[in-house]
PDB file of C-alpha atoms and ligand atoms in Angstrom:
ATOM      1  CA  UNK A   1     113.198  70.486 149.449  1.00  0.00           C
ATOM      2  CA  UNK A   2     114.534  70.289 145.972  1.00  0.00           C
ATOM      3  CA  UNK A   3     112.249  72.665 144.116  1.00  0.00           C
ATOM      4  CA  UNK A   4     112.647  75.392 146.341  1.00  0.00           C
ATOM      5  CA  UNK A   5     116.667  74.913 145.533  1.00  0.00           C
ATOM      6  CA  UNK A   6     116.323  74.581 142.720  1.00  0.00           C
ATOM      7  CA  UNK A   7     115.369  77.030 139.633  1.00  0.00           C
ATOM      8  CA  UNK A   8     112.253  75.826 137.820  1.00  0.00           C
ATOM      9  CA  UNK A   9     112.729  76.104 134.018  1.00  0.00           C
ATOM     10  CA  UNK A  10     110.187  78.304 133.259  1.00  0.00           C
ATOM     11  CA  UNK A  11     111.074  79.117 129.624  1.00  0.00           C
ATOM     12  CA  UNK A  12     108.977  76.857 127.019  1.00  0.00           C
ATOM     13  CA  UNK A  13     111.830  74.826 125.269  1.00  0.00           C
ATOM     14  CA  UNK A  14     110.399  75.790 121.744  1.00  0.00           C
ATOM     15  CA  UNK A  15     110.499  79.137 122.943  1.00  0.00           C
ATOM     16  CA  UNK A  16     114.545  79.087 124.384  1.00  0.00           C
ATOM     17  CA  UNK A  17     115.483  77.456 120.955  1.00  0.00           C
ATOM     18  CA  UNK A  18     113.778  80.431 119.234  1.00  0.00           C
ATOM     19  CA  UNK A  19     115.375  82.769 121.877  1.00  0.00           C
ATOM     20  CA  UNK A  20     119.102  81.471 121.317  1.00  0.00           C
ATOM     21  CA  UNK A  21     118.589  81.946 117.383  1.00  0.00           C
ATOM     22  CA  UNK A  22     117.598  85.896 118.513  1.00  0.00           C
ATOM     23  CA  UNK A  23     120.711  86.062 119.839  1.00  0.00           C
ATOM     24  CA  UNK A  24     123.201  84.783 116.818  1.00  0.00           C
ATOM     25  CA  UNK A  25     120.685  87.518 114.371  1.00  0.00           C
ATOM     26  CA  UNK A  26     121.253  90.074 117.271  1.00  0.00           C
ATOM     27  CA  UNK A  27     124.845  89.556 117.388  1.00  0.00           C
ATOM     28  CA  UNK A  28     124.844  88.877 113.369  1.00  0.00           C
ATOM     29  CA  UNK A  29     123.747  92.794 113.531  1.00  0.00           C
ATOM     30  CA  UNK A  30     125.857  94.279 115.812  1.00  0.00           C
ATOM     31  CA  UNK A  31     128.689  92.431 113.561  1.00  0.00           C
ATOM     32  CA  UNK A  32     127.364  93.784 110.665  1.00  0.00           C
ATOM     33  CA  UNK A  33     126.889  97.113 112.203  1.00  0.00           C
ATOM     34  CA  UNK A  34     130.520  97.391 113.022  1.00  0.00           C
ATOM     35  CA  UNK A  35     131.459  96.823 109.393  1.00  0.00           C
ATOM     36  CA  UNK A  36     129.447  99.597 108.593  1.00  0.00           C
ATOM     37  CA  UNK A  37     130.837 102.085 111.230  1.00  0.00           C
ATOM     38  CA  UNK A  38     134.423 101.075 109.713  1.00  0.00           C
ATOM     39  CA  UNK A  39     133.409 101.812 106.213  1.00  0.00           C
ATOM     40  CA  UNK A  40     131.957 105.184 107.303  1.00  0.00           C
ATOM     41  CA  UNK A  41     135.232 105.748 109.896  1.00  0.00           C
ATOM     42  CA  UNK A  42     137.450 105.174 106.567  1.00  0.00           C
ATOM     43  CA  UNK A  43     135.896 107.866 105.307  1.00  0.00           C
ATOM     44  CA  UNK A  44     135.595 110.723 107.983  1.00  0.00           C
ATOM     45  CA  UNK A  45     131.817 110.694 108.224  1.00  0.00           C
ATOM     46  CA  UNK A  46     131.902 111.527 111.069  1.00  0.00           C
ATOM     47  CA  UNK A  47     128.217 111.280 112.288  1.00  0.00           C
ATOM     48  CA  UNK A  48     127.741 107.885 110.349  1.00  0.00           C
ATOM     49  CA  UNK A  49     130.753 106.392 112.140  1.00  0.00           C
ATOM     50  CA  UNK A  50     129.408 107.153 115.843  1.00  0.00           C
ATOM     51  CA  UNK A  51     125.554 106.249 114.700  1.00  0.00           C
ATOM     52  CA  UNK A  52     126.950 103.043 113.556  1.00  0.00           C
ATOM     53  CA  UNK A  53     129.905 102.348 116.417  1.00  0.00           C
ATOM     54  CA  UNK A  54     126.525 103.083 118.811  1.00  0.00           C
ATOM     55  CA  UNK A  55     123.960 100.382 116.577  1.00  0.00           C
ATOM     56  CA  UNK A  56     126.715  97.884 117.062  1.00  0.00           C
ATOM     57  CA  UNK A  57     127.234  98.543 120.956  1.00  0.00           C
ATOM     58  CA  UNK A  58     123.086  98.452 121.378  1.00  0.00           C
ATOM     59  CA  UNK A  59     122.837  95.027 119.216  1.00  0.00           C
ATOM     60  CA  UNK A  60     125.486  93.344 121.805  1.00  0.00           C
ATOM     61  CA  UNK A  61     123.526  94.831 124.384  1.00  0.00           C
ATOM     62  CA  UNK A  62     119.869  93.053 122.938  1.00  0.00           C
ATOM     63  CA  UNK A  63     121.906  89.989 122.589  1.00  0.00           C
ATOM     64  CA  UNK A  64     122.586  89.950 126.059  1.00  0.00           C
ATOM     65  CA  UNK A  65     119.322  91.207 126.995  1.00  0.00           C
ATOM     66  CA  UNK A  66     118.428  87.822 125.934  1.00  0.00           C
ATOM     67  CA  UNK A  67     121.203  85.991 126.793  1.00  0.00           C
ATOM     68  CA  UNK A  68     120.955  86.928 130.591  1.00  0.00           C
ATOM     69  CA  UNK A  69     116.790  85.815 130.213  1.00  0.00           C
ATOM     70  CA  UNK A  70     116.875  82.619 129.431  1.00  0.00           C
ATOM     71  CA  UNK A  71     119.768  81.406 132.043  1.00  0.00           C
ATOM     72  CA  UNK A  72     118.062  83.344 134.587  1.00  0.00           C
ATOM     73  CA  UNK A  73     114.582  81.334 133.653  1.00  0.00           C
ATOM     74  CA  UNK A  74     115.910  77.685 133.960  1.00  0.00           C
ATOM     75  CA  UNK A  75     117.316  77.716 130.188  1.00  0.00           C
ATOM     76  CA  UNK A  76     120.576  77.211 128.663  1.00  0.00           C
ATOM     77  CA  UNK A  77     121.550  80.145 126.686  1.00  0.00           C
ATOM     78  CA  UNK A  78     124.303  79.367 123.627  1.00  0.00           C
ATOM     79  CA  UNK A  79     126.957  81.589 122.577  1.00  0.00           C
ATOM     80  CA  UNK A  80     126.701  82.143 119.061  1.00  0.00           C
ATOM     81  CA  UNK A  81     129.690  82.255 116.326  1.00  0.00           C
ATOM     82  CA  UNK A  82     128.674  84.951 113.862  1.00  0.00           C
ATOM     83  CA  UNK A  83     129.952  84.577 110.260  1.00  0.00           C
ATOM     84  CA  UNK A  84     129.853  86.073 106.687  1.00  0.00           C
ATOM     85  CA  UNK A  85     129.759  89.425 107.859  1.00  0.00           C
ATOM     86  CA  UNK A  86     129.819  92.148 104.821  1.00  0.00           C
ATOM     87  CA  UNK A  87     132.303  94.569 105.467  1.00  0.00           C
ATOM     88  CA  UNK A  88     132.083  95.491 101.592  1.00  0.00           C
ATOM     89  CA  UNK A  89     129.541  98.783 100.397  1.00  0.00           C
ATOM     90  CA  UNK A  90     128.677 100.403  97.165  1.00  0.00           C
ATOM     91  CA  UNK A  91     127.976 103.536  99.256  1.00  0.00           C
ATOM     92  CA  UNK A  92     126.618 104.828 102.320  1.00  0.00           C
ATOM     93  CA  UNK A  93     122.826 105.178 101.145  1.00  0.00           C
ATOM     94  CA  UNK A  94     123.580 101.516 100.727  1.00  0.00           C
ATOM     95  CA  UNK A  95     124.618 101.368 103.963  1.00  0.00           C
ATOM     96  CA  UNK A  96     120.761 102.401 105.860  1.00  0.00           C
ATOM     97  CA  UNK A  97     119.060 100.387 102.762  1.00  0.00           C
ATOM     98  CA  UNK A  98     120.728  97.650 104.102  1.00  0.00           C
ATOM     99  CA  UNK A  99     120.482  98.570 108.063  1.00  0.00           C
ATOM    100  CA  UNK A 100     116.635  99.119 107.580  1.00  0.00           C
ATOM    101  CA  UNK A 101     116.452  95.329 106.072  1.00  0.00           C
ATOM    102  CA  UNK A 102     118.585  94.038 108.582  1.00  0.00           C
ATOM    103  CA  UNK A 103     116.194  95.832 111.108  1.00  0.00           C
ATOM    104  CA  UNK A 104     112.821  94.299 109.530  1.00  0.00           C
ATOM    105  CA  UNK A 105     114.311  91.445 109.307  1.00  0.00           C
ATOM    106  CA  UNK A 106     114.652  91.116 113.313  1.00  0.00           C
ATOM    107  CA  UNK A 107     111.474  92.532 113.655  1.00  0.00           C
ATOM    108  CA  UNK A 108     109.993  89.721 111.931  1.00  0.00           C
ATOM    109  CA  UNK A 109     111.821  87.230 114.162  1.00  0.00           C
ATOM    110  CA  UNK A 110     110.779  88.782 117.018  1.00  0.00           C
ATOM    111  CA  UNK A 111     107.442  88.720 116.269  1.00  0.00           C
ATOM    112  CA  UNK A 112     107.770  84.999 115.650  1.00  0.00           C
ATOM    113  CA  UNK A 113     109.211  84.383 118.668  1.00  0.00           C
ATOM    114  CA  UNK A 114     106.334  86.358 120.642  1.00  0.00           C
ATOM    115  CA  UNK A 115     103.464  84.779 118.804  1.00  0.00           C
ATOM    116  CA  UNK A 116     105.297  81.600 119.136  1.00  0.00           C
ATOM    117  CA  UNK A 117     105.239  82.338 123.443  1.00  0.00           C
ATOM    118  CA  UNK A 118     101.811  82.947 123.292  1.00  0.00           C
ATOM    119  CA  UNK A 119     100.758  79.602 121.751  1.00  0.00           C
ATOM    120  CA  UNK A 120     102.602  78.291 124.689  1.00  0.00           C
ATOM    121  CA  UNK A 121     101.560  79.878 127.144  1.00  0.00           C
ATOM    122  CA  UNK A 122     104.924  81.054 127.755  1.00  0.00           C
ATOM    123  CA  UNK A 123     103.920  84.554 129.894  1.00  0.00           C
ATOM    124  CA  UNK A 124     107.229  85.464 131.157  1.00  0.00           C
ATOM    125  CA  UNK A 125     108.490  85.635 127.166  1.00  0.00           C
ATOM    126  CA  UNK A 126     105.924  87.297 126.182  1.00  0.00           C
ATOM    127  CA  UNK A 127     106.002  90.713 128.956  1.00  0.00           C
ATOM    128  CA  UNK A 128     109.954  89.924 128.149  1.00  0.00           C
ATOM    129  CA  UNK A 129     109.381  90.563 124.433  1.00  0.00           C
ATOM    130  CA  UNK A 130     107.403  93.459 124.728  1.00  0.00           C
ATOM    131  CA  UNK A 131     110.583  95.823 125.388  1.00  0.00           C
ATOM    132  CA  UNK A 132     111.980  94.374 122.019  1.00  0.00           C
ATOM    133  CA  UNK A 133     108.645  95.273 120.236  1.00  0.00           C
ATOM    134  CA  UNK A 134     108.843  98.899 120.968  1.00  0.00           C
ATOM    135  CA  UNK A 135     112.933  98.899 120.590  1.00  0.00           C
ATOM    136  CA  UNK A 136     112.170  97.677 116.697  1.00  0.00           C
ATOM    137  CA  UNK A 137     109.771 100.086 116.310  1.00  0.00           C
ATOM    138  CA  UNK A 138     111.737 102.884 117.053  1.00  0.00           C
ATOM    139  CA  UNK A 139     115.106 101.971 115.089  1.00  0.00           C
ATOM    140  CA  UNK A 140     112.861 101.403 111.841  1.00  0.00           C
ATOM    141  CA  UNK A 141     111.324 104.588 112.100  1.00  0.00           C
ATOM    142  CA  UNK A 142     114.964 106.101 112.680  1.00  0.00           C
ATOM    143  CA  UNK A 143     116.115 104.637 109.992  1.00  0.00           C
ATOM    144  CA  UNK A 144     113.151 105.099 107.405  1.00  0.00           C
ATOM    145  CA  UNK A 145     114.155 109.051 108.617  1.00  0.00           C
ATOM    146  CA  UNK A 146     117.689 108.862 107.339  1.00  0.00           C
ATOM    147  CA  UNK A 147     116.597 107.463 104.459  1.00  0.00           C
ATOM    148  CA  UNK A 148     114.246 110.485 103.506  1.00  0.00           C
ATOM    149  CA  UNK A 149     117.124 112.559 104.157  1.00  0.00           C
ATOM    150  CA  UNK A 150     119.080 111.382 101.390  1.00  0.00           C
ATOM    151  CA  UNK A 151     116.383 111.916  99.336  1.00  0.00           C
ATOM    152  CA  UNK A 152     115.230 115.491 100.446  1.00  0.00           C
ATOM    153  CA  UNK A 153     119.657 115.883  99.918  1.00  0.00           C
ATOM    154  CA  UNK A 154     119.931 114.203  96.265  1.00  0.00           C
ATOM    155  CA  UNK A 155     123.271 114.763  94.602  1.00  0.00           C
ATOM    156  CA  UNK A 156     124.742 117.466  97.165  1.00  0.00           C
ATOM    157  CA  UNK A 157     128.071 116.076  98.719  1.00  0.00           C
ATOM    158  CA  UNK A 158     128.371 113.110 100.990  1.00  0.00           C
ATOM    159  CA  UNK A 159     129.705 115.117 103.988  1.00  0.00           C
ATOM    160  CA  UNK A 160     126.824 117.308 103.683  1.00  0.00           C
ATOM    161  CA  UNK A 161     124.742 115.034 103.951  1.00  0.00           C
ATOM    162  CA  UNK A 162     126.586 112.940 107.081  1.00  0.00           C
ATOM    163  CA  UNK A 163     126.157 116.321 108.667  1.00  0.00           C
ATOM    164  CA  UNK A 164     122.144 115.768 108.833  1.00  0.00           C
ATOM    165  CA  UNK A 165     122.641 112.468 110.157  1.00  0.00           C
ATOM    166  CA  UNK A 166     121.822 111.634 113.976  1.00  0.00           C
ATOM    167  CA  UNK A 167     124.937 110.429 115.841  1.00  0.00           C
ATOM    168  CA  UNK A 168     123.105 107.693 117.653  1.00  0.00           C
TER     169      UNK A 168
HETATM  170 FE1  FEO B 201     118.554  94.233 118.472  1.00  0.00          FE
HETATM  171 FE2  FEO B 201     118.106  96.198 115.862  1.00  0.00          FE
HETATM  172  O1  FEO B 201     117.653  94.808 116.529  1.00  0.00           O
END
């Protein structure tokens, strides 16, 4: 029987388009973190540089999770082009503030896909996205606590602040 051999498309097409956009967003976040890692690396900010190299890898993993999920569920994952990556930052604090904004934007996008999946009765995607919701909550918390360190250590030398920041 044809249907027994060929995998049925379980993913909803509207949801699939949103997930493909999410892949692009995660890859853009990865490229952005890589630019931040480079800025920190050039200034020997050792904790921040390893933090952002790690973040860049993690965002790529997020994109790949979604990529394989789409294909595993009978859809068509699209490899995105990543453009307009900013490599120019005014300060380390500005980098972390931009990171928080980026994460808030990703969270909102995940919520939107989650709501759409629910509306479209795409239960498989809804369950899949639960992991991303927890992950976003953790990532936003991490960025907020780092920005708190800047508030507490205002006026201290940059390398001293960097030593208090997480490496991953
Ligand atoms: Fe995968 Fe932090 O967004």
